[in-house]
PDB file of C-alpha atoms in Angstrom:
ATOM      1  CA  UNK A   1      76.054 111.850 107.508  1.00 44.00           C
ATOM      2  CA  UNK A   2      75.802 108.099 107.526  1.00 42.00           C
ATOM      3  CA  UNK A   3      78.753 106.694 105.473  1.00 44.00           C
ATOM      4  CA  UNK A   4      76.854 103.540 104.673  1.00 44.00           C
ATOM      5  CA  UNK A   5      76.520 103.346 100.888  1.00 42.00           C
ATOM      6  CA  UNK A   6      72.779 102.407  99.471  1.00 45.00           C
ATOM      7  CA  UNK A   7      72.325  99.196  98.078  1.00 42.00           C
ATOM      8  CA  UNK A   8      72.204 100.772  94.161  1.00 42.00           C
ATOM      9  CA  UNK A   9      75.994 102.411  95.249  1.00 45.00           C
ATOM     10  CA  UNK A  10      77.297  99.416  96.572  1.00 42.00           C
ATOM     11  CA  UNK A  11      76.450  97.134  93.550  1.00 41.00           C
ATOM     12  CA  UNK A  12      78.382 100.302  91.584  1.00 44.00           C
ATOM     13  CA  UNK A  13      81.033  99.883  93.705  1.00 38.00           C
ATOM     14  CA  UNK A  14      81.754  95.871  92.991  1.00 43.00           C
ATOM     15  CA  UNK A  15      81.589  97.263  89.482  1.00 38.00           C
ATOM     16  CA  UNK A  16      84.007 100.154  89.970  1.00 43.00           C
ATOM     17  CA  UNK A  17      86.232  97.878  91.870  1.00 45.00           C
ATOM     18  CA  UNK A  18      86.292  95.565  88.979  1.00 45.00           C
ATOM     19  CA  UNK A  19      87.086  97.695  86.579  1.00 40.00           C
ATOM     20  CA  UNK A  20      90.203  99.274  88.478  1.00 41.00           C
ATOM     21  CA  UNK A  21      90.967  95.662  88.609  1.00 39.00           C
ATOM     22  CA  UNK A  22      91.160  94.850  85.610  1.00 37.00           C
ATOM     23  CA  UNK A  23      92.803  97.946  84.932  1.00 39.00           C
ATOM     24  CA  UNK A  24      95.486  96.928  87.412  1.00 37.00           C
ATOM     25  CA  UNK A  25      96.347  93.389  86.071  1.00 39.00           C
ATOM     26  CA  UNK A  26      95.950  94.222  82.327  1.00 40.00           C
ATOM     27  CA  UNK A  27      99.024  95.985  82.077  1.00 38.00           C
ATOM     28  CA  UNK A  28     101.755  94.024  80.189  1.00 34.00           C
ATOM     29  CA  UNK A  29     104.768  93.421  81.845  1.00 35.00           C
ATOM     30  CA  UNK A  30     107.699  94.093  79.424  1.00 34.00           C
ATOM     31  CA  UNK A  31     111.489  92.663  79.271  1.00 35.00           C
ATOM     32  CA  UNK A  32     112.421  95.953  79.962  1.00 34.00           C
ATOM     33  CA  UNK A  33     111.017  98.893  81.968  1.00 35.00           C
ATOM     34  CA  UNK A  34     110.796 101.164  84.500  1.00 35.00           C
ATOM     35  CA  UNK A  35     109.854 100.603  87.986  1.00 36.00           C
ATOM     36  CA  UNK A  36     110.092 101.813  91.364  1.00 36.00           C
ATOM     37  CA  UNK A  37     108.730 103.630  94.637  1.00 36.00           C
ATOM     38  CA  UNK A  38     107.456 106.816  94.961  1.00 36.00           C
ATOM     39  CA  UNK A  39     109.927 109.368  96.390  1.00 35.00           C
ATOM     40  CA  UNK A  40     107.337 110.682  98.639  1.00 38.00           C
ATOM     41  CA  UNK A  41     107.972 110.775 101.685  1.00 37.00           C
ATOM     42  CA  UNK A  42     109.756 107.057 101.827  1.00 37.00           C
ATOM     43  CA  UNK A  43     112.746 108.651 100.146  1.00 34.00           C
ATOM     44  CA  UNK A  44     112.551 105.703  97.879  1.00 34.00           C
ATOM     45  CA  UNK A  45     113.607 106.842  94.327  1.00 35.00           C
ATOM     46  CA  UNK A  46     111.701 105.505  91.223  1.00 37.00           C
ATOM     47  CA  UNK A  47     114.395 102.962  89.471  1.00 36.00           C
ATOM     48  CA  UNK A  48     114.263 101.877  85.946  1.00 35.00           C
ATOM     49  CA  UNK A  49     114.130  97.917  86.810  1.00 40.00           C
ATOM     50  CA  UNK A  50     113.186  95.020  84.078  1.00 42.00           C
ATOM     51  CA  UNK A  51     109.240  94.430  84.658  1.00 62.00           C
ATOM     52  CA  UNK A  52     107.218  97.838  84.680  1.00 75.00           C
ATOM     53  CA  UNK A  53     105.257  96.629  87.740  1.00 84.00           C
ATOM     54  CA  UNK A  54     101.145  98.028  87.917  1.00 90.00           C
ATOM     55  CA  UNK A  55      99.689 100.938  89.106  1.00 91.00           C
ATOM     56  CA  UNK A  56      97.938 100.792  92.641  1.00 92.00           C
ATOM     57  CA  UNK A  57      95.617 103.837  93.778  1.00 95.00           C
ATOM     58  CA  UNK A  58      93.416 103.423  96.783  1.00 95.00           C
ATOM     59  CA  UNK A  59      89.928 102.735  96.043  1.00 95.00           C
ATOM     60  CA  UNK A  60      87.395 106.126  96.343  1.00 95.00           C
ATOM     61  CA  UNK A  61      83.946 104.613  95.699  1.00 95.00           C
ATOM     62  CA  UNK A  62      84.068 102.604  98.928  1.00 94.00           C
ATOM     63  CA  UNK A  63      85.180 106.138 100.895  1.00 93.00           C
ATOM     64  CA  UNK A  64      82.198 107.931  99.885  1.00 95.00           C
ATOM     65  CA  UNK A  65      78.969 108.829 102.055  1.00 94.00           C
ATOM     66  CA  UNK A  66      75.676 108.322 100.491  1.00 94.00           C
ATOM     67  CA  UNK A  67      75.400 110.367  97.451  1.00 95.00           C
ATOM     68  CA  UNK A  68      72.521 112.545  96.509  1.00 93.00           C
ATOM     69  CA  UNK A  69      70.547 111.126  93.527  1.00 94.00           C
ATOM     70  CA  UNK A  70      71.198 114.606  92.015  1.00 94.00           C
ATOM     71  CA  UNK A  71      75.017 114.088  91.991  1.00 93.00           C
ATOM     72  CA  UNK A  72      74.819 109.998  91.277  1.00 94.00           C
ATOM     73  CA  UNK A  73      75.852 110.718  87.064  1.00 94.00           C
ATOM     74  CA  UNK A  74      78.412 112.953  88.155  1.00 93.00           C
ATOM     75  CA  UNK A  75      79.754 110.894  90.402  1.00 94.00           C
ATOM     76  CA  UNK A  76      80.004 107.915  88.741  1.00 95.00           C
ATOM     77  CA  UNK A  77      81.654 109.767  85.634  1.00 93.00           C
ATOM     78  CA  UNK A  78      84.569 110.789  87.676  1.00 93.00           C
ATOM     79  CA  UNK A  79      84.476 107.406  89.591  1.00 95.00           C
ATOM     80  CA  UNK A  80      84.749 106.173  85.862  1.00 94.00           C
ATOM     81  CA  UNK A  81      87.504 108.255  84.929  1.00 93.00           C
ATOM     82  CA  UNK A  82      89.617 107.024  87.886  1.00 95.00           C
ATOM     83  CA  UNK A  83      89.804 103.933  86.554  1.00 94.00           C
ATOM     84  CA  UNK A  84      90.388 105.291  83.364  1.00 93.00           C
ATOM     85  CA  UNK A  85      93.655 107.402  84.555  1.00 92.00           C
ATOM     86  CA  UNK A  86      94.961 104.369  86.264  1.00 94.00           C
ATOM     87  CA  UNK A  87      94.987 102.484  82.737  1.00 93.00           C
ATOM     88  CA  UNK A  88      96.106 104.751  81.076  1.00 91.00           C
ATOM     89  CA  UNK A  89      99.193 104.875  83.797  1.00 91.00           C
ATOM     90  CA  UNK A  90      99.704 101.407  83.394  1.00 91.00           C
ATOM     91  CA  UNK A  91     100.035 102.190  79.876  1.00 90.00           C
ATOM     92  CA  UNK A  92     102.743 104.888  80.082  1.00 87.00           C
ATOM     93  CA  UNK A  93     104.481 102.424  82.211  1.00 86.00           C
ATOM     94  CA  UNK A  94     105.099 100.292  79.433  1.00 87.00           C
ATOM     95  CA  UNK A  95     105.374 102.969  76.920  1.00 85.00           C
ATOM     96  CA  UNK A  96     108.155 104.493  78.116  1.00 82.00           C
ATOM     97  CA  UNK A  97     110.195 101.939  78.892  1.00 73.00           C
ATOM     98  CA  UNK A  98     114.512 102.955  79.159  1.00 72.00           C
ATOM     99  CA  UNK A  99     113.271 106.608  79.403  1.00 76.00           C
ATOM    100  CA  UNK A 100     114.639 109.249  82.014  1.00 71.00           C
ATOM    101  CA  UNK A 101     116.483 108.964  84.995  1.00 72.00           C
ATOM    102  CA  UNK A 102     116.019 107.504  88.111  1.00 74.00           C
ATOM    103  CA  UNK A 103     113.367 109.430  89.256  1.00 79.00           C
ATOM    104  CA  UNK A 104     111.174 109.302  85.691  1.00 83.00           C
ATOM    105  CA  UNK A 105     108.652 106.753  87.065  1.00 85.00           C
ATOM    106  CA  UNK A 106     107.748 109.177  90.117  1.00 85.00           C
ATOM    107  CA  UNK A 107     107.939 112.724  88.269  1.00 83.00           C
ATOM    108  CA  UNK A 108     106.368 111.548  84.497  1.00 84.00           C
ATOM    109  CA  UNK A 109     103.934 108.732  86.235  1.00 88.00           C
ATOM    110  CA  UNK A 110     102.859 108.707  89.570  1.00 89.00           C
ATOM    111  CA  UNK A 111     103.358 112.164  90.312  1.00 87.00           C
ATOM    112  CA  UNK A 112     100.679 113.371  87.183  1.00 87.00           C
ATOM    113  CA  UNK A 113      98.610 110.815  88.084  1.00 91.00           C
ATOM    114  CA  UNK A 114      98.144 112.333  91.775  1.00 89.00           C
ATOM    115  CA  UNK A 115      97.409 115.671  90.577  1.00 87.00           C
ATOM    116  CA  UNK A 116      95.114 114.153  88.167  1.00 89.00           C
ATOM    117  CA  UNK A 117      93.286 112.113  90.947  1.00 92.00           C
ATOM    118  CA  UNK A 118      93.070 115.164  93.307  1.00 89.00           C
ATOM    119  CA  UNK A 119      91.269 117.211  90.817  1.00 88.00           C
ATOM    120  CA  UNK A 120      89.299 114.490  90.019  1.00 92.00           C
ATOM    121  CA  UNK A 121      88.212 113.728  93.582  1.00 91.00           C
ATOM    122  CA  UNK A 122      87.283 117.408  94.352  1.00 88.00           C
ATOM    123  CA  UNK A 123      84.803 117.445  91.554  1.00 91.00           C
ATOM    124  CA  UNK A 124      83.190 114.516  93.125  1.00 94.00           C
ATOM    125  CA  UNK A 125      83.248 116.274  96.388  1.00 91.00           C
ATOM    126  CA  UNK A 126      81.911 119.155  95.587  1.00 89.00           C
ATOM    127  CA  UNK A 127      78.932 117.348  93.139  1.00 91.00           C
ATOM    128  CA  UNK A 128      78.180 115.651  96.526  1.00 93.00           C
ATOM    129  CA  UNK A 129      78.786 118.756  98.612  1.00 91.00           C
ATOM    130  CA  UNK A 130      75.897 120.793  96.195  1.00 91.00           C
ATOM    131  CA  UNK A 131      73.055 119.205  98.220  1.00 91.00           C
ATOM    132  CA  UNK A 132      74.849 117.583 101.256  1.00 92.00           C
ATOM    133  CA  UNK A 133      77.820 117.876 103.328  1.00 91.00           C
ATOM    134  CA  UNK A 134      80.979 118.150 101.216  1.00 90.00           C
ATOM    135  CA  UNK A 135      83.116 114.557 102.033  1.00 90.00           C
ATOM    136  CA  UNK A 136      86.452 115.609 103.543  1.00 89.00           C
ATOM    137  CA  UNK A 137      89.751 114.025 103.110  1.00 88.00           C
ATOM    138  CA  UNK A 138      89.585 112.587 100.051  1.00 91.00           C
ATOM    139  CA  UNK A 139      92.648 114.528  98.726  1.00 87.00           C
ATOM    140  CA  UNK A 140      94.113 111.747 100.970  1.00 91.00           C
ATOM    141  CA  UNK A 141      93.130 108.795  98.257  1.00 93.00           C
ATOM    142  CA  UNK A 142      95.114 110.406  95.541  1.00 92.00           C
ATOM    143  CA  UNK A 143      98.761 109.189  96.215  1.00 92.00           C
ATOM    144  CA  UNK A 144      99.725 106.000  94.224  1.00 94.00           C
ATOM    145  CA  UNK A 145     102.337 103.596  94.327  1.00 92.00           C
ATOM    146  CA  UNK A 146     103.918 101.342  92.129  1.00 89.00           C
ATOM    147  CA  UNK A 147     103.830  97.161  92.472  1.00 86.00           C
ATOM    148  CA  UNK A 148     107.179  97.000  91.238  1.00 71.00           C
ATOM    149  CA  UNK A 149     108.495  93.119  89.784  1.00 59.00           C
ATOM    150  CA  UNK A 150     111.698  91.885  91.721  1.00 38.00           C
ATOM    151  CA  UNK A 151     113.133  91.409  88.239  1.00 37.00           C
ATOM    152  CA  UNK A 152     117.111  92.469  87.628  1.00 31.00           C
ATOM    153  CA  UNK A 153     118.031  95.408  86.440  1.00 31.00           C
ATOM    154  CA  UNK A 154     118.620  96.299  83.335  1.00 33.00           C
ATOM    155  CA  UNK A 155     122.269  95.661  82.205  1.00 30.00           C
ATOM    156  CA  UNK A 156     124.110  99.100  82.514  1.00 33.00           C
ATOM    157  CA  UNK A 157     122.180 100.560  85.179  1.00 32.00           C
ATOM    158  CA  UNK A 158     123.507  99.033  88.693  1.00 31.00           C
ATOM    159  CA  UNK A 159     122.133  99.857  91.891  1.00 32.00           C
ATOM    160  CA  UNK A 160     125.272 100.372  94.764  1.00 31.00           C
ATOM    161  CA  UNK A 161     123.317 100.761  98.022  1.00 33.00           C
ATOM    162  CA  UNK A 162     120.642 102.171  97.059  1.00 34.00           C
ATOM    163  CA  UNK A 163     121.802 104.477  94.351  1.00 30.00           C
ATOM    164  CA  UNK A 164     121.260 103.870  91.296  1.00 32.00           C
ATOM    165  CA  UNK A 165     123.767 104.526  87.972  1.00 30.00           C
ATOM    166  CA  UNK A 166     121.545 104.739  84.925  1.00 32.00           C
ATOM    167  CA  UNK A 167     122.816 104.220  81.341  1.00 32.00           C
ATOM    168  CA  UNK A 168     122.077 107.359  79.396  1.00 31.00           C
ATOM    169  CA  UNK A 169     118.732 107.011  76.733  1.00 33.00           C
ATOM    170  CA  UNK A 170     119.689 106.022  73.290  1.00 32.00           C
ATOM    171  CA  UNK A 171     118.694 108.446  70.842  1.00 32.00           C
ATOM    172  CA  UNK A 172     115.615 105.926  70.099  1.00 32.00           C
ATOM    173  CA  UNK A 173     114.728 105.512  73.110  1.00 31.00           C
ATOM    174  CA  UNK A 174     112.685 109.248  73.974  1.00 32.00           C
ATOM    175  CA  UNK A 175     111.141 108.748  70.480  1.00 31.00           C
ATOM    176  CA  UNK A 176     107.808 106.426  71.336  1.00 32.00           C
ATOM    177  CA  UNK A 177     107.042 109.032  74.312  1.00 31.00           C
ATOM    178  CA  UNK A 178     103.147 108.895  74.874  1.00 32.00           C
ATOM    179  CA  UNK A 179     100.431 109.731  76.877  1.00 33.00           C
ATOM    180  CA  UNK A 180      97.734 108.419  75.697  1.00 33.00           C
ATOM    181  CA  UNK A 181      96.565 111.352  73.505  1.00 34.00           C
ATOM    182  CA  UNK A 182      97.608 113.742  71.434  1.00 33.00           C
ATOM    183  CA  UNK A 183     100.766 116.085  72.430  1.00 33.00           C
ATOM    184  CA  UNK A 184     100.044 120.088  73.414  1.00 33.00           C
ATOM    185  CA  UNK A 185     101.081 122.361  70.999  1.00 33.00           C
ATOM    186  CA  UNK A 186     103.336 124.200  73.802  1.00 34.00           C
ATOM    187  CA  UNK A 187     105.784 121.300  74.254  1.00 34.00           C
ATOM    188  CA  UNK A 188     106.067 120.483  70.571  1.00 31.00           C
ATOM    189  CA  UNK A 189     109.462 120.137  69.786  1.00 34.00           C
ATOM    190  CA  UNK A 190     111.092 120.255  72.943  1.00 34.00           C
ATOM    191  CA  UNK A 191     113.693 117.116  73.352  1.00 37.00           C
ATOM    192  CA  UNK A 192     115.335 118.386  76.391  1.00 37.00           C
ATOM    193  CA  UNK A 193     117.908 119.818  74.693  1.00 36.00           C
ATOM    194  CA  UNK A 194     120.753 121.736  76.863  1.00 37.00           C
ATOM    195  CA  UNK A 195     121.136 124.718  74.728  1.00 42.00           C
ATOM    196  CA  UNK A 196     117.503 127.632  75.395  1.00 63.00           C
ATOM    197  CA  UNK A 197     115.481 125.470  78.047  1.00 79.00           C
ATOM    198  CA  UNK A 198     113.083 128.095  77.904  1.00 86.00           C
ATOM    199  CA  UNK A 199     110.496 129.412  80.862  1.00 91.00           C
ATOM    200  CA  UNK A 200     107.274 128.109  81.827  1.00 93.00           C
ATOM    201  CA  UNK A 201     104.542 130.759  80.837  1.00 93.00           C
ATOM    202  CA  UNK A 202     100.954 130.793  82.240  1.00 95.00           C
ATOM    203  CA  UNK A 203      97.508 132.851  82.000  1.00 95.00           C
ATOM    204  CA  UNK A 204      97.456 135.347  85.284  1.00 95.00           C
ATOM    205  CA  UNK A 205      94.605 133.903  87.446  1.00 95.00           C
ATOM    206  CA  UNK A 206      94.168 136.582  90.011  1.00 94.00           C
ATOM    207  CA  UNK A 207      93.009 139.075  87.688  1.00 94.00           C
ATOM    208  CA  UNK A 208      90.154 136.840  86.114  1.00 94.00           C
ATOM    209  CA  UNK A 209      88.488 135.965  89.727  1.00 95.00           C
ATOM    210  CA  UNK A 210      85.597 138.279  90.699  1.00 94.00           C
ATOM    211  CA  UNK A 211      85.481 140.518  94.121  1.00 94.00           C
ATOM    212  CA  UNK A 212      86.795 138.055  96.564  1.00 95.00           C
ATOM    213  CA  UNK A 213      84.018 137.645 100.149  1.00 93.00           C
ATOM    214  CA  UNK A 214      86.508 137.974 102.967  1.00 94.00           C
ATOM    215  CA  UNK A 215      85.673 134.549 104.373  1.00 93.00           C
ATOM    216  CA  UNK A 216      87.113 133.452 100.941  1.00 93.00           C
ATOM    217  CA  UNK A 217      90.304 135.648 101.281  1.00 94.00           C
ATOM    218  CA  UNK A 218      93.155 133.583 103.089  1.00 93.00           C
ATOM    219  CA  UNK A 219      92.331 130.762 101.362  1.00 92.00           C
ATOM    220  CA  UNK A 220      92.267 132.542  98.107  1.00 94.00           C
ATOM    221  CA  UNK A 221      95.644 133.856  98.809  1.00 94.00           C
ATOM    222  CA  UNK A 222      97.146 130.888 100.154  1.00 92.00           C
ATOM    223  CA  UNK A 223      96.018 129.228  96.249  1.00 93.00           C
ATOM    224  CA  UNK A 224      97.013 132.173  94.204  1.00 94.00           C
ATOM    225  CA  UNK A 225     100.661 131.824  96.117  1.00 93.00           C
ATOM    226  CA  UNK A 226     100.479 127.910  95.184  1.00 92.00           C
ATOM    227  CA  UNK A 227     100.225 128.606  91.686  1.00 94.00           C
ATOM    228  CA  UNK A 228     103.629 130.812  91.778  1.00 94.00           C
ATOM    229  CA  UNK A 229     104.852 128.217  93.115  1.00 92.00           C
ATOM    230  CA  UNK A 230     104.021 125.872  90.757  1.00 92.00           C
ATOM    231  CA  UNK A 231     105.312 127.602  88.272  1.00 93.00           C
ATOM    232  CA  UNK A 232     108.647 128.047  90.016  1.00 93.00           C
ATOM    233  CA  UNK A 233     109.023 124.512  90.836  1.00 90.00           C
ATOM    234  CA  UNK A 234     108.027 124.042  87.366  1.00 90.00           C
ATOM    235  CA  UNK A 235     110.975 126.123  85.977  1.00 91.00           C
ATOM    236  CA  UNK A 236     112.896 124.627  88.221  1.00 89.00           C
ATOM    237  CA  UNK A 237     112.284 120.598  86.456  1.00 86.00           C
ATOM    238  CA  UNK A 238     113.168 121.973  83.090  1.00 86.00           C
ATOM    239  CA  UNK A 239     117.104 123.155  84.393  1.00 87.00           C
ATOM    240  CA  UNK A 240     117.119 119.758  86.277  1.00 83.00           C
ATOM    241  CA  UNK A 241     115.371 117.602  83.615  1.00 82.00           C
ATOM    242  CA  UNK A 242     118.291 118.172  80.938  1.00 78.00           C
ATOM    243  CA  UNK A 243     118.909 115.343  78.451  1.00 75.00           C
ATOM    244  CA  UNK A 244     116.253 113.742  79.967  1.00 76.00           C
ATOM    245  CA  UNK A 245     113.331 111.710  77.540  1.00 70.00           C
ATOM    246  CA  UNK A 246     112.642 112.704  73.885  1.00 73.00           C
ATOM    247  CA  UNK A 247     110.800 115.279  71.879  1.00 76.00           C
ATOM    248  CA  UNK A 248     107.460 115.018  74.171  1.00 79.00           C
ATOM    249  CA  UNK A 249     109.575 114.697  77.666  1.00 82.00           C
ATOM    250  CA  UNK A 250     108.461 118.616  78.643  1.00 86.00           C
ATOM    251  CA  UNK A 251     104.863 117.902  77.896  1.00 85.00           C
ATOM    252  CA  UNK A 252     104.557 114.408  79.398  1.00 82.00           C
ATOM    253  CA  UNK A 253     106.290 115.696  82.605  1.00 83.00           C
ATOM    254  CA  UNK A 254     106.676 118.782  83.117  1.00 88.00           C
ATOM    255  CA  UNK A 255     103.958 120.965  81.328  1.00 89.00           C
ATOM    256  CA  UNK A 256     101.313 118.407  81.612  1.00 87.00           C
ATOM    257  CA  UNK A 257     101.713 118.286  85.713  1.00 87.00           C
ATOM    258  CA  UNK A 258     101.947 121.208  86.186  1.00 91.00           C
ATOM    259  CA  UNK A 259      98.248 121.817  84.041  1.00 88.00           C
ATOM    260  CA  UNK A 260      96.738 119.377  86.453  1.00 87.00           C
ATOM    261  CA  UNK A 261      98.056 120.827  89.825  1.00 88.00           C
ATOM    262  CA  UNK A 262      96.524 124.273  88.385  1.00 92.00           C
ATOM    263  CA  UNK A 263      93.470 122.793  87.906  1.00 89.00           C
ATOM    264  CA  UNK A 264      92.986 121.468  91.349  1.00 88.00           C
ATOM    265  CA  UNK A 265      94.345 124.629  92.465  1.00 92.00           C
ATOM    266  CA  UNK A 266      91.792 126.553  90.871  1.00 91.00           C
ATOM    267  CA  UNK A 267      89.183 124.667  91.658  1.00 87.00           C
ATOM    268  CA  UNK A 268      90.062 124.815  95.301  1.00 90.00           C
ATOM    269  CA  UNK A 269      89.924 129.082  94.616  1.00 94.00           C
ATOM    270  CA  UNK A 270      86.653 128.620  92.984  1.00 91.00           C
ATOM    271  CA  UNK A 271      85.379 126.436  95.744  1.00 89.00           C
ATOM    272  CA  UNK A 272      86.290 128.929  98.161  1.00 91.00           C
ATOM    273  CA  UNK A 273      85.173 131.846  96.645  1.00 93.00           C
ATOM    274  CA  UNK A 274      81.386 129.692  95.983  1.00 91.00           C
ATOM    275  CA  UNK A 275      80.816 128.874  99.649  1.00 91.00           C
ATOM    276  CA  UNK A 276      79.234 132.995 100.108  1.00 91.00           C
ATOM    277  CA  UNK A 277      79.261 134.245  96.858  1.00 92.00           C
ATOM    278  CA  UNK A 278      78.744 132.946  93.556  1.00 92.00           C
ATOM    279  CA  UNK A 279      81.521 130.046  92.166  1.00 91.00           C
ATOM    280  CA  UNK A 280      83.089 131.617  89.357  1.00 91.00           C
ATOM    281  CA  UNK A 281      82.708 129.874  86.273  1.00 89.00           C
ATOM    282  CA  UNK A 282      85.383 129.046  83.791  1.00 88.00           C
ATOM    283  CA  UNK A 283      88.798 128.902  85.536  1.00 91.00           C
ATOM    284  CA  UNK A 284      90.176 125.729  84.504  1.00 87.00           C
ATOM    285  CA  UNK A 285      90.197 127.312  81.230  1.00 92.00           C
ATOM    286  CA  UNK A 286      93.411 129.399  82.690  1.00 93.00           C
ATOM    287  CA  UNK A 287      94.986 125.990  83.627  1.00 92.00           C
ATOM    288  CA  UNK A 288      97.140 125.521  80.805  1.00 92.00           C
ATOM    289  CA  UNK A 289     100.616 126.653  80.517  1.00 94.00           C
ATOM    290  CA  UNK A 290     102.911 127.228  77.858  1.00 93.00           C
ATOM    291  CA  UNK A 291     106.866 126.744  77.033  1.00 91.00           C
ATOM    292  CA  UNK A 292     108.514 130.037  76.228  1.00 88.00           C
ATOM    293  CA  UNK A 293     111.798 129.571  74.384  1.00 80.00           C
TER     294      UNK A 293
END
């Protein structure tokens, strides 16, 4: 399929480009916050540094082939709520300024915000794929970085080749946690205290899905194993994580991930499952997972 975009999608483009930029430069740079690379695959940690730096995400609309005019609303909803996730970024970035460790920016930030974008740019790819041929790679466009500012760092936390010594949080400091919205019941509470750190505790997908083609199989399994995973890694953050951030600190960066890797996980089951048989319905509703003290 051509990859040319009609003249209607390219105007929508300019516009979605806009907005992200706007989103991009809008963010107020602080006295104080954090900053850094992402860890992945540079080996570059996250470090709290003295301007907050912006969001960047690689553009999607521009990727895109020509979209059906029965998938155009959908599209341009998620396409909308791109934009909207890298504000709302931008925001935490400033929010949660002297938070967390050295790696806070990557786990709490930029690593939600790529499981957010993944899920996001499935559903556009499979609206598209409903009447045409399903775009591939765009799981590619969801990794972000951060535009860190060359600023100092903040006094207390010195950087001795390449490592960085952070100052521990005040007790003030994990208080004005946010993400933009209101906090899940399952993390309420939680300050990252040492003493019960609790497990992670999720619905049981595998015995919701329906009888399973055997095209679908492997790949089934292969996502069902991914979401053990998940939760193990999960675990894992909240022994590691410590002391880290204030009361929402689980929810912002631990619980809240790990809901939007399950979603794209079980999307990718569903998608699977709907290429010779009928998609199941209603799996993202098992996304959610709870803190078990």
């Amino acid at each position: 399929m051509s990859r040319a975009l009609p003249k209607y999608n390219k105007r929508r483009v300019g516009l979605a480009g806009g907005a992200a930029a706007v989103a991009l430069t809008g963010a107020v740079i602080a006295g104080t916050a954090l900053a850094g690379e992402s860890s992945e695959g540079g080996g570059a940690d996250a470090r709290t540094l003295a301007g907050p730096g912006t969001v960047s995400c690689p553009d999607v609309a521009p990727q895109l082939p020509a979209i059906p005019a029965s998938a155009q609303a959908e599209v341009d909803r998620n396409l909308a709520l791109l934009d909207q996730q890298i504000t709302e970024a931008n925001k935490r970035l400033v929010d949660t300024v002297g938070q967390g460790g050295p790696n806070f920016v990557q786990n709490a930030i930029l690593g939600p915000l790529e499981d957010k974008r993944v899920a996001t740019v499935n559903r556009i790819a499979t609206a598209i794929g409903r009447t045409a041929d399903r775009p591939a790679g765009l799981d590619s466009l969801a990794a972000c970085t951060l535009d860190a500012q060359g600023d100092p760092a903040v006094p207390g936390q010195e950087e001795t080749g390449g490592t960085e010594t952070s100052a521990p949080p005040t007790g003030d400091a994990g208080d004005d946690a946010g993400a933009g919205g209101g906090d899940a019941g399952a993390g309420a509470g939680q300050d990252g205290d040492a003493s019960g750190v609790g497990t992670i505790s999720c619905p049981d997908v595998a015995s919701q899905l329906p009888a399973i083609p055997a095209s679908a199989q492997a790949e089934v399994d292969r996502n069902l194993a991914l979401l053990d995973q998940q939760i193990t890694e999960a675990n894992k953050r909240l022994v590691d994580t410590v002391g880290q951030g204030g009361p929402n600190f689980v929810q912002n960066a631990i619980l809240g991930p790990l809901e939007d890797k399950r979603v794209a996980t079980v999307n990718r089951i569903a998608t699977a499952i709907g290429r010779t048989a009928d998609r199941p319905a209603g799996l993202d509703s098992l996304a959610a997972c709870t803190l078990t003290k």
